[in-house]
PDB file of C-alpha atoms in Angstrom:
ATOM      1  CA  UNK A  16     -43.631  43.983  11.667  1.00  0.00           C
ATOM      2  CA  UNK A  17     -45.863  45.116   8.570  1.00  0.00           C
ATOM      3  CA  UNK A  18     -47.059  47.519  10.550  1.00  0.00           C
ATOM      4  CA  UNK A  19     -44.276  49.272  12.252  1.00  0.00           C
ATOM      5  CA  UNK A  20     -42.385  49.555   9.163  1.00  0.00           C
ATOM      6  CA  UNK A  21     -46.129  51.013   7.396  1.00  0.00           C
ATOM      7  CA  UNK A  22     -45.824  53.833  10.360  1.00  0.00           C
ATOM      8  CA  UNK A  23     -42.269  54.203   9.661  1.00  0.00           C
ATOM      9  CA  UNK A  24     -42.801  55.547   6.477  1.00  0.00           C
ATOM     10  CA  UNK A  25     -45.779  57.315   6.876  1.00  0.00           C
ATOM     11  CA  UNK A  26     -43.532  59.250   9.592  1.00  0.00           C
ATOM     12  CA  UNK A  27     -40.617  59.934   6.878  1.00  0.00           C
ATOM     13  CA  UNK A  28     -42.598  60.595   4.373  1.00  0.00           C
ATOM     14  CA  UNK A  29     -44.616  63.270   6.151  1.00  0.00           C
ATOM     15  CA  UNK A  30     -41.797  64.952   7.632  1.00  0.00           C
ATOM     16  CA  UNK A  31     -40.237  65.051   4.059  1.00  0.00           C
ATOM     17  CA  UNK A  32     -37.012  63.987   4.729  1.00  0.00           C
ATOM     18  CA  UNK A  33     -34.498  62.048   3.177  1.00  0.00           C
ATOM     19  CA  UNK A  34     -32.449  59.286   4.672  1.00  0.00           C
ATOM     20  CA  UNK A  35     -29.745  60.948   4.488  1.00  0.00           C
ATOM     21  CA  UNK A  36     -31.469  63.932   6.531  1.00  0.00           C
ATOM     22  CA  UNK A  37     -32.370  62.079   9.251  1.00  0.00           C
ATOM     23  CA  UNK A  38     -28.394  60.510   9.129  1.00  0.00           C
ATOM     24  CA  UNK A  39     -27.146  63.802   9.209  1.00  0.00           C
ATOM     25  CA  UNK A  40     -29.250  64.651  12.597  1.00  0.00           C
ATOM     26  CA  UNK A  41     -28.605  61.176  14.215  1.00  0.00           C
ATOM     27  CA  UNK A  42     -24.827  60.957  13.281  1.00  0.00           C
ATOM     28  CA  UNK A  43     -25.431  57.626  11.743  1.00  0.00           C
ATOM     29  CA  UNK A  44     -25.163  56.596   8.375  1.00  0.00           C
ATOM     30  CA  UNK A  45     -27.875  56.888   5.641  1.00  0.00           C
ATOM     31  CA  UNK A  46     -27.971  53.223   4.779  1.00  0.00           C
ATOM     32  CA  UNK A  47     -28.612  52.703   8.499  1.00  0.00           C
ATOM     33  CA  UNK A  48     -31.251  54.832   9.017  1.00  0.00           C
ATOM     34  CA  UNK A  49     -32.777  53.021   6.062  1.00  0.00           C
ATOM     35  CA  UNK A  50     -32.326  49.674   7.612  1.00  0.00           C
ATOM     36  CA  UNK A  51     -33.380  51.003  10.863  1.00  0.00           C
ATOM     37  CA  UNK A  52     -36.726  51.770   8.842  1.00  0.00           C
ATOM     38  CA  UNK A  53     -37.134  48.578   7.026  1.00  0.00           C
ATOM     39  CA  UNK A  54     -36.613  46.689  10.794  1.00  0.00           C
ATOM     40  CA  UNK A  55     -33.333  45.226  10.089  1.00  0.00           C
ATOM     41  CA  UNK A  56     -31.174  47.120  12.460  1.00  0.00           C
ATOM     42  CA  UNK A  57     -31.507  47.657  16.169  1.00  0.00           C
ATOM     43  CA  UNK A  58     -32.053  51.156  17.639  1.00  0.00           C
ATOM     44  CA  UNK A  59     -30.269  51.568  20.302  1.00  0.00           C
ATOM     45  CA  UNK A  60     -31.042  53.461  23.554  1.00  0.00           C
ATOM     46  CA  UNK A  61     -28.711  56.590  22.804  1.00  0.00           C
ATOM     47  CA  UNK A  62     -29.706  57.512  20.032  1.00  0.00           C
ATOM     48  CA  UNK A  63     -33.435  57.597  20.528  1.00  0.00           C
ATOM     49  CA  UNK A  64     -33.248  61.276  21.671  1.00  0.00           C
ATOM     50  CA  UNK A  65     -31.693  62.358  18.269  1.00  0.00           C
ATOM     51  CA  UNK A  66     -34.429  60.270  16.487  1.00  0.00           C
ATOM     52  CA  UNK A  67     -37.217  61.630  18.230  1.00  0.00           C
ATOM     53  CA  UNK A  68     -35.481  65.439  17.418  1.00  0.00           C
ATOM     54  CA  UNK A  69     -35.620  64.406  13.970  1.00  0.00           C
ATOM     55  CA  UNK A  70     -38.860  63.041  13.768  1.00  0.00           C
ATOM     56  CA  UNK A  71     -41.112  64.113  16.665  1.00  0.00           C
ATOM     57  CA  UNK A  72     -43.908  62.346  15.196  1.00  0.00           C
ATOM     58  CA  UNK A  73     -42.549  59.259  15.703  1.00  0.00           C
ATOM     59  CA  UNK A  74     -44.815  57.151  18.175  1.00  0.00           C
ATOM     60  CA  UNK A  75     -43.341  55.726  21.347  1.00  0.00           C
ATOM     61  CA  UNK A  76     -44.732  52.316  20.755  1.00  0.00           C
ATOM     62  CA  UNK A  77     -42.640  52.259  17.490  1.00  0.00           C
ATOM     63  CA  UNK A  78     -39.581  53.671  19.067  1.00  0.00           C
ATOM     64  CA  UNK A  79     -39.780  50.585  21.527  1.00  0.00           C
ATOM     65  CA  UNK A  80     -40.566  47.983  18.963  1.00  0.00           C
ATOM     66  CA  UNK A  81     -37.574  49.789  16.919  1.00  0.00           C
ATOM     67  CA  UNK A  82     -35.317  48.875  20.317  1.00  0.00           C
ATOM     68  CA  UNK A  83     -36.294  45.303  19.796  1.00  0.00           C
ATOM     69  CA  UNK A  84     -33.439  42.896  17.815  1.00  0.00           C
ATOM     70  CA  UNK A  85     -34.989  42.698  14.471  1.00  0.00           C
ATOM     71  CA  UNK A  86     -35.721  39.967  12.154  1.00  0.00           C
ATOM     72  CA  UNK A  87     -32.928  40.005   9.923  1.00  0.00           C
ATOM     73  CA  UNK A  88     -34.126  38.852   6.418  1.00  0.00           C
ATOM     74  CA  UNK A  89     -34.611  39.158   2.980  1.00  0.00           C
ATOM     75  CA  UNK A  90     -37.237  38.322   0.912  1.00  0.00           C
ATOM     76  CA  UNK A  91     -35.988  35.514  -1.687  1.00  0.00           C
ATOM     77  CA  UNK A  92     -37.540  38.135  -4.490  1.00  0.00           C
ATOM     78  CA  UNK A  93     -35.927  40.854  -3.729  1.00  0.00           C
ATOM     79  CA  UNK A  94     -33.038  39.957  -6.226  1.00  0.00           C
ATOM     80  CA  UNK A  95     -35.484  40.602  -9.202  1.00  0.00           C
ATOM     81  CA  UNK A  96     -36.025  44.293  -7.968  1.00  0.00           C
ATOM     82  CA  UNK A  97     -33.742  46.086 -10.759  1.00  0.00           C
ATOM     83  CA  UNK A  98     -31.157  48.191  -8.282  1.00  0.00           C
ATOM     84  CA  UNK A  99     -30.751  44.971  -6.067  1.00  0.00           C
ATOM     85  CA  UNK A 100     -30.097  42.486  -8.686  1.00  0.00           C
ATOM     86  CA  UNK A 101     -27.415  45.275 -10.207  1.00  0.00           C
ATOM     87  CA  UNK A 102     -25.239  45.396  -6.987  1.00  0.00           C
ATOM     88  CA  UNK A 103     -25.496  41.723  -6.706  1.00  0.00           C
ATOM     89  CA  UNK A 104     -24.196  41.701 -10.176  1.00  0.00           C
ATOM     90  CA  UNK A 105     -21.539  43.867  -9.184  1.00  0.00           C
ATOM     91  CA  UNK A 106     -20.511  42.097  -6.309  1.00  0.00           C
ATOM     92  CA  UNK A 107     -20.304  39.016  -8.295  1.00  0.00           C
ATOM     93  CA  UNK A 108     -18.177  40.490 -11.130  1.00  0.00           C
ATOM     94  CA  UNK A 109     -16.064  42.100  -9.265  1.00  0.00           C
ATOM     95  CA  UNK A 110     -15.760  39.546  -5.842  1.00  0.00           C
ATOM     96  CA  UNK A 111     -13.011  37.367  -6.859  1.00  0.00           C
ATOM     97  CA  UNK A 112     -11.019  40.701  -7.205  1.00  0.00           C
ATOM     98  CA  UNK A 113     -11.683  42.668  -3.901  1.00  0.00           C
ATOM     99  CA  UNK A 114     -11.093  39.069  -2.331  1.00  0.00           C
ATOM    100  CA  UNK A 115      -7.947  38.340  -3.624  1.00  0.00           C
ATOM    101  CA  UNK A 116      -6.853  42.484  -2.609  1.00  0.00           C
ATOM    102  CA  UNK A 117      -8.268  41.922   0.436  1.00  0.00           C
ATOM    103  CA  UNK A 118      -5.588  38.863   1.219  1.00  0.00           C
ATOM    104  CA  UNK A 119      -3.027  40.768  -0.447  1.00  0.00           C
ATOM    105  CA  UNK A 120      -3.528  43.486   1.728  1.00  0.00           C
ATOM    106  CA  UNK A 121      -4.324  41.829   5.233  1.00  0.00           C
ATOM    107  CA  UNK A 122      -3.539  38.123   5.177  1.00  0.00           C
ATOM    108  CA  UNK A 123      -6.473  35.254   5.315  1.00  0.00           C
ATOM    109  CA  UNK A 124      -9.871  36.609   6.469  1.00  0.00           C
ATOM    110  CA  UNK A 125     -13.102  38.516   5.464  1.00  0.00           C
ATOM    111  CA  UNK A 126     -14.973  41.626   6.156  1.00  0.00           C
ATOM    112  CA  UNK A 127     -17.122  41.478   8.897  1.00  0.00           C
ATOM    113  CA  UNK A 128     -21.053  42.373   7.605  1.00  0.00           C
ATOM    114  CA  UNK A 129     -21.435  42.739  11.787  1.00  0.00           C
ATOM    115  CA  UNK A 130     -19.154  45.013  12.332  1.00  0.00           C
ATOM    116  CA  UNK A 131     -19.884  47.057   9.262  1.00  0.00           C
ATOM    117  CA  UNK A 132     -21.364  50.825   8.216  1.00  0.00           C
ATOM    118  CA  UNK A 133     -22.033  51.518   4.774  1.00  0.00           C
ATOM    119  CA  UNK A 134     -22.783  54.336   3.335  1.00  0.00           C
ATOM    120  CA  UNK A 135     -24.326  56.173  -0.383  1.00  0.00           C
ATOM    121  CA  UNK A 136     -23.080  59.253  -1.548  1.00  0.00           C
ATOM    122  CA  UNK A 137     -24.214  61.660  -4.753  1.00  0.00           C
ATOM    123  CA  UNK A 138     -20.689  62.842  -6.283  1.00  0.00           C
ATOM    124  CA  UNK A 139     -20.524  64.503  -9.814  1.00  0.00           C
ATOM    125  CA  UNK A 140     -18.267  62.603 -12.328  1.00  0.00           C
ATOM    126  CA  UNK A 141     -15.500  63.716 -14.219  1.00  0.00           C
ATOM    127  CA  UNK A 142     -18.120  64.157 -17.007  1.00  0.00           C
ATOM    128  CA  UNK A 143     -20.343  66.216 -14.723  1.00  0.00           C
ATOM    129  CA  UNK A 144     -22.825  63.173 -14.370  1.00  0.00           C
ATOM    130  CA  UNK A 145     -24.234  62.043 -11.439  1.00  0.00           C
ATOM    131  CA  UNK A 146     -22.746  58.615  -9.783  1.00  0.00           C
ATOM    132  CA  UNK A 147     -23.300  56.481  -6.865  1.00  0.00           C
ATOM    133  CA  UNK A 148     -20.568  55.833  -4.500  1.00  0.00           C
ATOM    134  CA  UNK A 149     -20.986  52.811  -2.164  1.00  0.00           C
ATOM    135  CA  UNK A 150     -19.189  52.575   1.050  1.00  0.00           C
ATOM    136  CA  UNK A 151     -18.393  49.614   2.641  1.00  0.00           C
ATOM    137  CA  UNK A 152     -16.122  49.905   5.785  1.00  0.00           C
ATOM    138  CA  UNK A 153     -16.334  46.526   7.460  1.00  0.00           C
ATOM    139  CA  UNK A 154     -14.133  45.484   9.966  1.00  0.00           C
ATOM    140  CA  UNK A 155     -11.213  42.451   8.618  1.00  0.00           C
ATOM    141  CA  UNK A 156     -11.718  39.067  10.452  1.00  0.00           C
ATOM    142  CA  UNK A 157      -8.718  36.627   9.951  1.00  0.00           C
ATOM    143  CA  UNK A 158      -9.278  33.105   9.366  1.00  0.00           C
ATOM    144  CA  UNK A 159      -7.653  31.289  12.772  1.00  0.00           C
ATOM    145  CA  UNK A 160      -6.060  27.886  12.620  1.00  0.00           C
ATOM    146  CA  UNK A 161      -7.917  25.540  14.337  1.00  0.00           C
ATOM    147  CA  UNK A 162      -5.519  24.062  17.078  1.00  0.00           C
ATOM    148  CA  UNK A 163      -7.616  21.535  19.273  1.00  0.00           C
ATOM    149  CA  UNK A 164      -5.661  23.134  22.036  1.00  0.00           C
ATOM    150  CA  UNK A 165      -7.254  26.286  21.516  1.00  0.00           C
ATOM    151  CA  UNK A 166     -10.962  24.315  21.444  1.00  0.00           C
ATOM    152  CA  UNK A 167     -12.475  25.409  25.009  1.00  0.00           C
ATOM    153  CA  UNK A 168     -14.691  22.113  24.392  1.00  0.00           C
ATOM    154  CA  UNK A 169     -11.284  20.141  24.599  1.00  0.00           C
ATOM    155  CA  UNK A 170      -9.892  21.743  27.075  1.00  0.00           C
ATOM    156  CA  UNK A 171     -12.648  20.791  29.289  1.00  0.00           C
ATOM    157  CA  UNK A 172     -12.541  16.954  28.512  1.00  0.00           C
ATOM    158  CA  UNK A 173      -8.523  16.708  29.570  1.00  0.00           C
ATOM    159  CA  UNK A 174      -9.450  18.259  32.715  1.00  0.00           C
ATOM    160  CA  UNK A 175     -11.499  15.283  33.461  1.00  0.00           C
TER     161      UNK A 175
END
């Protein structure tokens, strides 16, 4: 996997484009492009084409390892990496909150990290400073009470 993702960014970095570049041309998002690049997404068939446009020195072999269902991981030391351990502190200061909006808002449930995009954008401040905006657009999953009439695994043993 070393090596696919050391080709990966030998590619990028050659053709000089940004993430967000290669988003733009593939009409995904920036932060999955990225995560297509560090193997923890899976490319999927239709959008090889567009890839390929945007970087036609990307080897087949890759593309198809690319295809495969990737490893998805994180290496335990990431955390001490200064950006990473920032938006975990973020998310930790500010989780309690955007959980309790979230079951204001739609009831008992989470946001899917499946069913997710996320996004980072540039945007000048009010102050005419750069700042980060993360996007996180997950789709809700409610909680379900857990009637053992509804248990498939139960249903089978009364038909018995």
């Amino acid at each position: 996997m070393e090596e696919i993702k050391g080709v990966l960014e030998t590619v990028k970095r050659k053709s000089g484009k940004t993430y967000s570049e290669i988003a733009e041309e593939t009409g995904l998002t920036n932060v999955y492009v990225a995560q297509l690049f560090k193997r923890q997404a899976q490319l999927k068939p239709d959008t090889v084409p567009k890839l390929k446009a945007a970087l036609p020195e990307l080897p087949d072999h890759v593309v198809d390892k690319m295809m495969e269902p990737p490893m998805r991981c994180y290496k335990p030391d990431l955390i001490q990496e200064p950006t990473v351990y920032r938006l975990n502190e973020a998310v930790m200061h500010f989780g309690e909150s955007i959980k309790d909006i979230i079951n204001e808002e739609f009831g008992d449930g989470i946001m899917s990290a499946i069913d997710f995009y996320c996004s980072v954008d540039k945007v000048k401040g009010v102050d005419g400073k750069d700042r980060v905006v993360l996007t996180f657009d997950g789709k809700y999953l409610p909680y379900s009470e857990q009637k053992s009439e509804h248990m498939v695994s139960k249903i089978k043993e009364s038909a018995k």
